[in-house]
Amino acid sequence: MKDKIDFSLLGTLLKKQWRERSAAFRKGNFDAVGFIFRILLTFAFVAVFVVFFGKFLDIYLNITLNGVLDPTERLYELLSIVYIVVLIAMVISGISQINRALFAADDMKIMAALPVGARTLYVSKLIYIYLGQVLFAAVALLTVNLTVAAHASQPALFFVFTVLACFLLPLLSVGIASIFALPFHALKLALKNRFVISFIVVTLITAALLFLYAYLLEGVKEMLLGDDLKYFFNERVMTRIASVVAALYPANLIANILLGREMLVSCLVIAAALVACALISAFAIKKLLLRSLQSRISGQAKVKGARNSLVSAHSPLAALVKKEFLMIFRTPNYMFSYFAIAVVMPLMVYFCMSVGSSLVVKLIAVDCSLELSVFLTLLFGSLANVFCTTNISRDGQMFYSVKAMPVSPKTVIFSKVLLCMIVTCVSQILCSVLLCAAGYLSVLNGIFLFATGLLFGFAQVCIATRIDFDHAKFSTEPDGEIKESGNTVSSVILAGLVVSFLIGGAVVLVRMMLSLRGLANRFSYLTFVIAGGAAFLFAALGYLFLIRRLNDKYYRFSGGGLL
C-alpha cells in the first residue's frame, strides 16, 4: 500500500462518493416519504427544543451562587454541557460511520483489488464523514446559539465563532472517532457470535438512555407546571456542576472561545488536541485498512464451535418461525432494531405516562390514564414494531430456497407474522403489567390495553408484510443483511404514527371533553367502543390485505430487486 496521499486520486474518490450519494435521490431509488418525514421530524424537534431550552435559559441564567448573579458563568456552564452532549453524539455517529464505510461498504471489495493507497482511501472516507458531521453540527450549534442570543444579548464575535465552531467541532469528533474505530470494530467481532451477551448489553444501554430521557421529561413537566427550578439549583448542586464542567474537555474550551474567555489558552489546547488525534489516528490507519480490506476479500469470519445436531423434528411452521428468530437474533443490527427496542418499549410508555398523566391532572383536573395509555401504547408500539417491514426482504436469496420447498405460501408468510406477533405480545404484556403495577390502570383496563395493542400490532404486521412482499428488495451482501431502510419502512412508520394520533388522540380528546362537562361516568364506554372497534376493524382489514391473492402472487414471485 502507498503511504502518501495522492491528492488527484483523492478528488476522484470524493467525486465517486458524492455521485453514489446523489444517486439515492434519483427516481426509483428516492425514499420520498422517509426524506420528508425526517425533515419534518427535525423541524419539530428543533421547534420543541427552542421553546423549552429558551424557557430553561431564563431560569438558569438568573440563578445566584453565594448571592452573586453571574449570567456569563451560568451560560459558560450550560454551553459546555450542551456542547459535550453534541460532541459525544457526533463521536458515536462517527465511529459507526467509519466502521460502516470500511467494513460494510460495497466499494471496499473493488478498492481491495485496485492500486489505491491506504491513506488516500481512508482520508477520502473521513472527509466525506466530516462533511456530514458539519451539517449536523450546523443544525445543532445554530439552534443552541441562536436561542442563547435571543435570550441573552451577545456580541457580533459570538456569531462569527459559532460559524467557526460548526467546522471545528466535527474536526474533533472525526479525529476522536478515528481513534476509537478500531477498538469498536474489535469489540463487535468479540461479541459477534455471543448473541445472548450482545442482546443483554444492547438492551441495557437502550434502557439506560431511556432513564436519561425520563429525567428530561420530568424537567419538562416541572417547567410546564410552573414549578420554580431555582430551588433545585442550590449552592451544593451548582458547586457540583462547576466541578463537572471544569472537566468537560474540549467542550468547555469551545464555550470559552464563544464567550471570549481565555481564548489563547483554549485555542492552543484545542489545536494540540487536533494534532494528537491526527498523529494517533495516522498510526491506526494501516492496521485499520489492512483489516478492512482483508475482511472484504476473505469474507466474514466463520462461526466457531460445535454444531448442535437436530434433536427432534419440527413442523414446517415451527421450523420457519425458528429460522426467522435465529436470523434476527444472530444479526446484531437486527437484534437492536427489532428485539431490544421491543423489549424497552414498555419503559418508554411508562416514562411518558408518569409525566403525561400527572400533567393532565394538574392542568385541567381530568384523569384520563386509560386513554393516555392507549395513545402511548399505539404510538410507541408502531415505532417499536418496524421489524415487520423487512419480513420478506431480510431473507435475501434464501427466500427462493424456501419458496422451492413443499410448504404452502400461507405457512411461509404467516411464520413471519407469527414471530412478529410473539415479540409484540411480550412487549404488550410487559407494558400492561407495568402500568397496572404502577397504579395507572386497573386489571380489566390492563387487559383491554393489551388486547387493543395486540390487534393494532397484528394489523401493522400484516400490512407491512404484504407491502414488503409486493416490493421486496434483497441485499447484495453475502449475509443478506439490509443496511438501509427503504420506502416500506418509512411508509409503515408514518401510517402507524397517523393511526396512533387519530385513534389515541380521539379517545383522549373525547375523555377530556366529557370530563369537563361532567359526563365522563355516563359515557365511559366510549373509550372501549372507539379504541376496541378501531382495533378489530384494522386487524380484519390488515388480515384481508395480507391474504388477498397471496397464493397466486407467491407462486409468481420473482421480485427481490437488488438493493
XYZ file of C-alpha atoms in Angstrom:
563
model
C 0.000 0.000 0.000
C 1.143 3.503 -0.680
C 1.946 5.657 2.329
C 1.491 9.077 0.744
C -1.806 10.725 -0.058
C -2.496 11.002 -3.785
C -4.487 14.243 -3.986
C -5.595 13.756 -7.584
C -6.927 10.317 -6.701
C -8.427 11.762 -3.525
C -10.548 14.152 -5.607
C -11.727 11.267 -7.774
C -12.722 9.202 -4.742
C -14.654 12.145 -3.252
C -16.463 12.684 -6.542
C -17.327 8.980 -6.644
C -18.813 9.104 -3.129
C -20.833 12.193 -3.999
C -22.280 10.564 -7.107
C -23.186 7.439 -5.147
C -24.910 9.581 -2.540
C -26.775 11.697 -5.067
C -27.959 8.532 -6.849
C -30.204 7.870 -3.852
C -32.264 10.918 -4.861
C -32.950 9.705 -8.365
C -36.346 8.486 -9.415
C -36.883 4.873 -8.398
C -34.319 4.982 -5.568
C -35.537 8.020 -3.660
C -37.388 7.338 -0.401
C -39.520 10.478 -0.620
C -41.724 9.560 2.333
C -38.772 8.900 4.594
C -36.920 12.036 3.465
C -39.905 14.326 4.052
C -40.661 12.613 7.350
C -37.086 13.127 8.584
C -37.158 16.795 7.559
C -40.458 17.391 9.348
C -39.258 15.490 12.401
C -36.083 17.584 12.506
C -38.050 20.830 12.290
C -40.435 19.621 15.000
C -37.560 18.647 17.296
C -35.816 21.985 16.728
C -39.031 23.899 17.436
C -39.704 21.992 20.665
C -36.077 22.344 21.753
C -36.061 26.106 21.133
C -39.181 26.598 23.258
C -38.064 24.546 26.257
C -34.374 25.453 26.073
C -35.306 29.131 25.928
C -37.518 28.785 28.990
C -34.769 26.913 30.810
C -32.265 29.637 29.873
C -34.426 32.285 31.519
C -34.393 30.239 34.716
C -30.766 29.119 34.751
C -29.143 32.439 33.854
C -30.836 34.103 36.845
C -29.517 31.613 39.390
C -27.295 33.162 42.035
C -24.316 31.453 43.658
C -23.211 32.763 47.045
C -25.577 35.666 46.486
C -23.816 36.714 43.249
C -25.626 36.873 39.905
C -23.238 35.890 37.087
C -25.100 35.163 33.809
C -21.846 34.758 31.850
C -20.624 31.975 34.146
C -24.027 30.267 34.033
C -24.002 30.484 30.236
C -20.481 29.023 30.145
C -21.653 26.056 32.229
C -24.751 25.482 30.132
C -22.945 25.740 26.777
C -20.204 23.386 27.980
C -22.779 20.742 28.909
C -24.713 21.129 25.656
C -21.550 21.042 23.543
C -20.233 17.899 25.230
C -23.560 16.171 24.565
C -23.400 17.197 20.906
C -19.745 16.122 20.682
C -20.451 12.704 22.232
C -23.330 12.149 19.811
C -21.082 13.090 16.885
C -18.245 10.826 18.066
C -20.584 7.852 18.430
C -22.028 8.555 14.996
C -18.534 8.975 13.559
C -17.332 5.637 14.946
C -20.340 3.908 13.425
C -19.887 5.682 10.079
C -16.172 4.842 9.870
C -16.821 1.168 10.565
C -19.676 1.106 8.070
C -17.577 2.838 5.412
C -14.633 0.473 5.848
C -16.206 -2.857 6.742
C -19.677 -2.737 5.186
C -19.379 -0.576 2.061
C -19.611 -2.410 -1.255
C -16.843 -0.372 -2.863
C -14.241 -1.816 -0.479
C -14.405 -5.078 -2.431
C -13.308 -3.193 -5.539
C -10.774 -0.993 -3.761
C -9.057 -4.088 -2.362
C -8.114 -5.094 -5.917
C -7.109 -1.618 -7.153
C -3.811 0.274 -6.660
C -5.358 2.740 -4.213
C -3.215 3.906 -1.301
C -4.498 3.153 2.180
C -4.069 6.719 3.371
C -5.771 8.157 0.293
C -8.714 5.801 0.667
C -9.016 6.369 4.408
C -8.785 10.160 4.130
C -11.449 10.217 1.394
C -13.808 8.320 3.711
C -13.008 10.655 6.626
C -13.554 13.800 4.548
C -16.984 12.626 3.448
C -17.900 11.703 7.020
C -16.589 15.084 8.171
C -18.819 16.947 5.713
C -21.860 15.080 7.001
C -20.921 15.967 10.570
C -20.522 19.618 9.614
C -24.152 19.589 8.524
C -25.239 18.040 11.816
C -23.096 20.471 13.833
C -24.552 23.415 11.927
C -28.103 22.385 12.817
C -27.237 21.675 16.465
C -24.991 24.657 17.186
C -27.047 27.211 15.300
C -30.185 26.052 17.122
C -28.484 26.299 20.525
C -26.544 29.505 19.955
C -29.313 31.452 18.239
C -31.637 30.519 21.094
C -28.990 31.745 23.542
C -28.615 35.016 21.633
C -32.391 35.519 21.670
C -32.500 35.251 25.476
C -29.121 36.795 26.344
C -27.656 39.502 24.122
C -24.303 38.509 22.592
C -21.627 40.456 20.658
C -21.012 40.009 16.933
C -17.969 37.797 17.585
C -20.264 35.234 19.208
C -21.929 34.595 15.842
C -18.597 34.527 13.992
C -17.211 31.948 16.427
C -20.460 29.971 16.125
C -19.848 29.514 12.399
C -16.228 28.526 13.071
C -17.364 26.045 15.727
C -19.565 24.331 13.121
C -16.343 23.357 11.325
C -14.151 22.901 14.407
C -16.381 20.544 16.385
C -16.622 17.990 13.526
C -12.814 18.019 13.259
C -12.622 16.985 16.890
C -15.383 14.405 16.600
C -13.947 12.752 13.480
C -10.446 12.786 14.985
C -11.631 11.126 18.189
C -13.857 8.691 16.257
C -10.956 7.595 14.054
C -9.008 6.643 17.185
C -11.805 4.518 18.638
C -12.945 2.993 15.335
C -10.575 0.027 15.535
C -11.301 -0.853 19.207
C -15.014 -0.624 18.431
C -14.607 -2.995 15.499
C -12.644 -5.397 17.680
C -15.441 -5.267 20.261
C -18.036 -6.005 17.585
C -16.046 -9.018 16.420
C -15.688 -10.243 20.006
C -19.450 -10.027 20.536
C -20.437 -11.148 17.065
C -21.131 -14.779 17.919
C -22.041 -14.148 21.567
C -25.650 -13.434 20.797
C -27.081 -13.537 24.329
C -24.381 -11.224 25.701
C -24.866 -8.836 22.775
C -28.606 -8.750 23.354
C -28.196 -8.045 27.078
C -25.617 -5.296 26.503
C -27.661 -3.571 23.802
C -30.860 -3.764 25.846
C -29.176 -2.366 28.963
C -27.660 0.530 27.016
C -31.031 1.329 25.452
C -32.753 1.167 28.849
C -30.122 3.497 30.347
C -30.775 6.035 27.598
C -34.480 5.785 28.340
C -33.882 6.529 32.019
C -31.987 9.651 30.956
C -34.926 10.501 28.715
C -37.237 10.092 31.721
C -35.241 12.658 33.726
C -35.522 15.123 30.848
C -39.269 14.563 30.684
C -39.540 15.210 34.406
C -37.735 18.520 33.980
C -40.023 19.469 31.105
C -43.054 18.685 33.263
C -41.799 20.921 36.048
C -41.291 23.808 33.639
C -44.765 23.358 32.144
C -46.353 23.296 35.599
C -44.569 26.488 36.535
C -42.521 24.921 39.313
C -39.517 27.048 40.193
C -36.377 25.111 39.276
C -34.252 27.631 41.119
C -34.873 25.730 44.329
C -33.313 22.653 42.771
C -30.134 24.525 41.765
C -28.905 25.255 45.281
C -25.301 26.019 46.170
C -24.385 22.338 46.593
C -25.760 21.436 43.158
C -24.178 24.465 41.477
C -20.803 23.680 43.024
C -21.016 20.143 41.697
C -21.998 21.418 38.233
C -18.999 23.774 38.219
C -16.607 20.940 39.095
C -18.074 18.723 36.354
C -17.917 21.491 33.740
C -14.254 22.120 34.579
C -13.503 18.565 33.359
C -15.608 18.667 30.188
C -12.735 18.994 27.742
C -12.784 20.123 24.964
C -16.406 21.346 25.088
C -15.671 23.869 27.849
C -12.812 25.275 25.771
C -15.155 25.861 22.830
C -17.614 27.543 25.201
C -14.777 29.778 26.428
C -13.912 30.812 22.872
C -17.524 31.632 22.034
C -17.842 33.768 25.152
C -14.474 35.462 24.568
C -12.841 33.987 27.696
C -9.288 32.601 27.891
C -9.198 32.458 24.106
C -5.436 31.986 23.665
C -5.166 29.042 26.066
C -8.364 27.460 24.734
C -7.234 27.736 21.108
C -3.808 26.262 21.894
C -5.266 23.312 23.799
C -7.796 22.567 21.036
C -5.036 22.787 18.399
C -2.912 20.371 20.450
C -5.876 18.004 20.728
C -6.376 18.069 16.952
C -2.693 17.339 16.330
C -2.756 14.476 18.848
C -5.843 12.975 17.189
C -4.199 13.237 13.769
C -0.987 11.553 14.949
C -2.719 8.740 16.823
C -5.175 8.036 14.011
C -2.310 8.028 11.482
C -0.790 5.032 13.295
C -4.158 3.265 13.217
C -4.764 3.770 9.503
C -2.558 0.947 8.274
C -3.912 -1.639 10.680
C -7.495 -0.494 10.216
C -7.344 -0.511 6.425
C -5.486 -3.824 6.236
C -8.099 -5.496 8.423
C -10.890 -3.901 6.423
C -9.558 -4.920 3.021
C -8.728 -8.440 4.196
C -12.230 -8.909 5.614
C -13.784 -7.769 2.317
C -11.606 -10.190 0.332
C -11.854 -13.245 2.587
C -15.463 -12.686 3.633
C -16.943 -12.880 7.091
C -15.354 -14.946 9.805
C -16.757 -18.423 10.235
C -18.701 -19.248 13.326
C -16.597 -21.403 15.618
C -17.896 -24.014 17.979
C -19.617 -27.357 17.903
C -22.729 -27.679 15.810
C -25.817 -28.899 17.575
C -27.490 -31.845 15.971
C -31.214 -31.806 15.277
C -32.818 -33.101 18.457
C -36.345 -33.504 17.146
C -38.276 -32.775 14.004
C -40.319 -29.585 13.826
C -43.477 -28.849 11.962
C -42.965 -26.617 8.890
C -44.465 -23.613 10.717
C -42.325 -24.114 13.838
C -39.182 -24.624 11.765
C -39.801 -21.445 9.778
C -40.530 -19.431 12.911
C -37.273 -20.701 14.427
C -35.446 -19.740 11.251
C -36.853 -16.213 11.468
C -35.886 -15.915 15.138
C -32.306 -17.126 14.621
C -31.826 -14.837 11.619
C -32.713 -11.792 13.722
C -31.054 -12.950 16.933
C -27.740 -13.661 15.180
C -27.582 -10.303 13.401
C -26.528 -7.505 15.813
C -28.185 -4.707 13.825
C -31.452 -6.616 13.597
C -31.250 -7.578 17.255
C -31.071 -3.934 18.299
C -33.646 -2.616 15.838
C -36.100 -5.445 16.404
C -35.778 -7.187 19.752
C -34.081 -4.616 22.011
C -36.448 -1.786 21.033
C -39.489 -4.041 21.529
C -38.261 -5.066 24.993
C -37.723 -1.489 26.206
C -40.950 -0.189 24.647
C -42.878 -0.657 27.933
C -40.355 1.626 29.653
C -40.969 4.283 27.018
C -44.717 4.081 27.648
C -44.253 4.114 31.424
C -41.946 7.134 31.486
C -44.225 9.176 29.232
C -47.257 8.017 31.214
C -45.707 9.107 34.505
C -45.280 12.613 33.129
C -48.373 12.898 30.926
C -50.895 11.589 33.444
C -49.879 13.910 36.279
C -49.506 16.805 33.833
C -53.070 16.454 32.543
C -54.478 16.092 36.059
C -52.717 19.247 37.296
C -53.504 21.338 34.222
C -57.176 20.504 33.664
C -58.015 18.223 36.622
C -59.014 15.311 34.355
C -57.940 11.711 34.935
C -57.559 10.045 31.542
C -54.972 7.393 32.377
C -56.610 4.694 30.246
C -56.906 6.964 27.224
C -53.324 8.198 27.542
C -52.087 4.631 27.892
C -53.939 3.670 24.700
C -52.390 6.613 22.844
C -48.849 5.950 24.115
C -49.082 2.202 23.519
C -50.211 2.699 19.938
C -47.589 5.392 19.361
C -44.538 3.569 20.714
C -45.854 0.197 19.592
C -45.943 1.381 15.980
C -42.348 2.613 16.297
C -41.060 -0.498 18.063
C -42.724 -2.896 15.626
C -40.931 -1.776 12.464
C -39.054 -5.073 12.081
C -42.121 -6.387 10.255
C -41.313 -4.019 7.367
C -38.443 -6.321 6.253
C -40.170 -9.664 6.767
C -39.537 -10.667 3.143
C -36.524 -8.550 2.193
C -34.299 -9.714 5.041
C -34.492 -13.315 3.714
C -32.402 -12.300 0.740
C -31.809 -15.021 -1.826
C -32.778 -17.584 0.812
C -36.410 -16.678 0.105
C -36.203 -18.584 -3.188
C -34.891 -21.665 -1.386
C -37.852 -21.562 0.982
C -40.174 -20.948 -1.944
C -38.935 -24.151 -3.588
C -39.833 -26.253 -0.552
C -43.119 -28.180 -0.391
C -44.615 -25.673 2.049
C -47.787 -23.685 1.489
C -47.484 -19.914 0.891
C -49.583 -19.135 3.964
C -47.263 -21.217 6.151
C -44.217 -19.301 4.883
C -45.778 -15.858 5.202
C -47.571 -16.470 8.482
C -44.415 -17.840 10.088
C -43.035 -14.328 9.723
C -46.253 -12.799 11.045
C -46.262 -15.219 13.978
C -42.742 -14.312 15.081
C -43.613 -10.614 14.937
C -46.752 -11.254 16.959
C -44.840 -13.218 19.620
C -42.487 -10.261 20.115
C -45.402 -7.811 20.043
C -47.338 -9.939 22.532
C -44.446 -9.995 25.003
C -43.966 -6.249 24.631
C -47.676 -5.506 25.131
C -47.910 -7.806 28.165
C -44.948 -6.077 29.812
C -46.486 -2.695 29.048
C -49.879 -3.581 30.560
C -48.358 -5.244 33.636
C -46.060 -2.272 34.250
C -48.899 0.263 34.044
C -51.137 -1.879 36.266
C -48.343 -2.342 38.831
C -47.730 1.423 38.858
C -51.408 2.037 39.614
C -52.300 3.803 36.391
C -54.676 1.055 35.210
C -56.973 -1.492 36.776
C -56.551 -5.152 35.833
C -59.550 -5.050 33.463
C -58.270 -1.880 31.785
C -54.840 -3.504 31.519
C -56.366 -6.498 29.721
C -58.198 -4.139 27.379
C -54.976 -2.217 26.685
C -53.154 -5.475 25.922
C -55.874 -6.665 23.520
C -56.055 -3.297 21.757
C -52.285 -3.033 21.333
C -52.090 -6.619 20.095
C -54.812 -6.123 17.471
C -53.252 -2.912 16.175
C -49.864 -4.649 16.124
C -51.353 -7.523 14.117
C -52.773 -5.063 11.583
C -49.414 -3.317 11.232
C -47.538 -6.605 10.813
C -49.945 -7.884 8.146
C -49.938 -4.656 6.146
C -46.162 -4.209 6.357
C -45.503 -7.834 5.400
C -47.716 -7.587 2.331
C -46.180 -4.291 1.218
C -42.691 -5.749 1.630
C -43.799 -8.864 -0.249
C -45.047 -6.773 -3.171
C -41.942 -4.534 -3.195
C -39.172 -6.751 -1.794
C -35.570 -5.669 -2.252
C -32.846 -8.171 -1.452
C -29.379 -7.161 -0.303
C -26.317 -7.980 -2.392
C -24.243 -8.654 0.739
C -23.193 -12.289 1.375
C -25.041 -12.284 4.692
C -28.133 -10.731 3.110
C -28.313 -8.060 5.830
C -30.263 -4.929 4.949
C -28.162 -1.920 5.904
C -30.550 0.866 4.872
C -34.270 1.419 5.309
C -36.486 1.932 2.279
C -39.880 3.215 1.279
C -41.697 0.403 3.079
C -40.169 1.275 6.447
C -40.912 4.990 6.077
C -44.462 4.415 4.837
C -45.353 1.964 7.611
C -43.879 4.184 10.331
C -45.741 7.217 9.004
C -49.011 5.267 8.733
C -48.543 3.940 12.275
C -47.995 7.434 13.640
C -51.060 8.774 11.825
C -53.281 5.973 13.162
C -51.834 6.420 16.664
C -52.638 10.116 16.723
C -56.065 9.664 15.151
C -57.291 6.837 17.407
C -55.273 7.648 20.526
C -55.859 11.362 20.161
C -59.592 10.772 19.633
C -60.080 8.799 22.866
C -58.030 11.319 24.889
C -59.921 14.272 23.427
C -63.341 12.654 23.965
C -62.444 11.793 27.562
C -61.321 15.349 28.280
C -64.422 16.925 26.756
C -66.792 14.590 28.598
C -64.954 15.105 31.894
C -65.058 18.882 31.613
C -68.822 18.672 31.024
C -69.359 16.213 33.851
C -70.400 13.352 31.540
C -67.347 11.105 31.907
C -69.049 8.448 34.029
C -72.129 8.350 31.824
C -70.195 7.802 28.610
C -67.140 5.976 29.965
C -67.757 3.131 27.497
C -66.841 5.366 24.531
C -63.141 4.698 25.045
C -63.724 0.965 24.713
C -66.004 1.450 21.705
C -63.661 3.778 19.799
C -60.330 2.062 20.556
C -61.676 -1.506 20.609
C -63.803 -1.086 17.491
C -60.943 0.522 15.564
C -58.588 -2.267 16.699
C -60.900 -5.021 15.422
C -61.524 -3.139 12.183
C -57.841 -2.539 11.431
C -56.930 -6.132 12.354
C -59.554 -7.510 9.973
C -58.526 -5.159 7.160
C -54.846 -5.992 7.693
C -55.535 -9.740 7.518
C -57.633 -9.394 4.344
C -54.973 -7.203 2.768
C -52.298 -9.805 3.530
C -54.120 -12.880 2.161
C -55.640 -11.210 -0.914
C -54.412 -13.265 -3.905
C -51.485 -14.406 -1.744
C -51.099 -17.866 -3.308
C -51.147 -16.540 -6.849
C -48.598 -13.800 -6.156
C -46.396 -16.146 -4.117
C -46.043 -18.703 -6.918
C -45.373 -15.930 -9.439
C -42.929 -14.160 -7.138
C -39.743 -13.203 -8.943
C -39.059 -9.862 -7.291
C -36.366 -9.078 -4.820
C -34.863 -6.254 -6.786
C -31.259 -5.867 -5.655
C -30.506 -3.151 -3.134
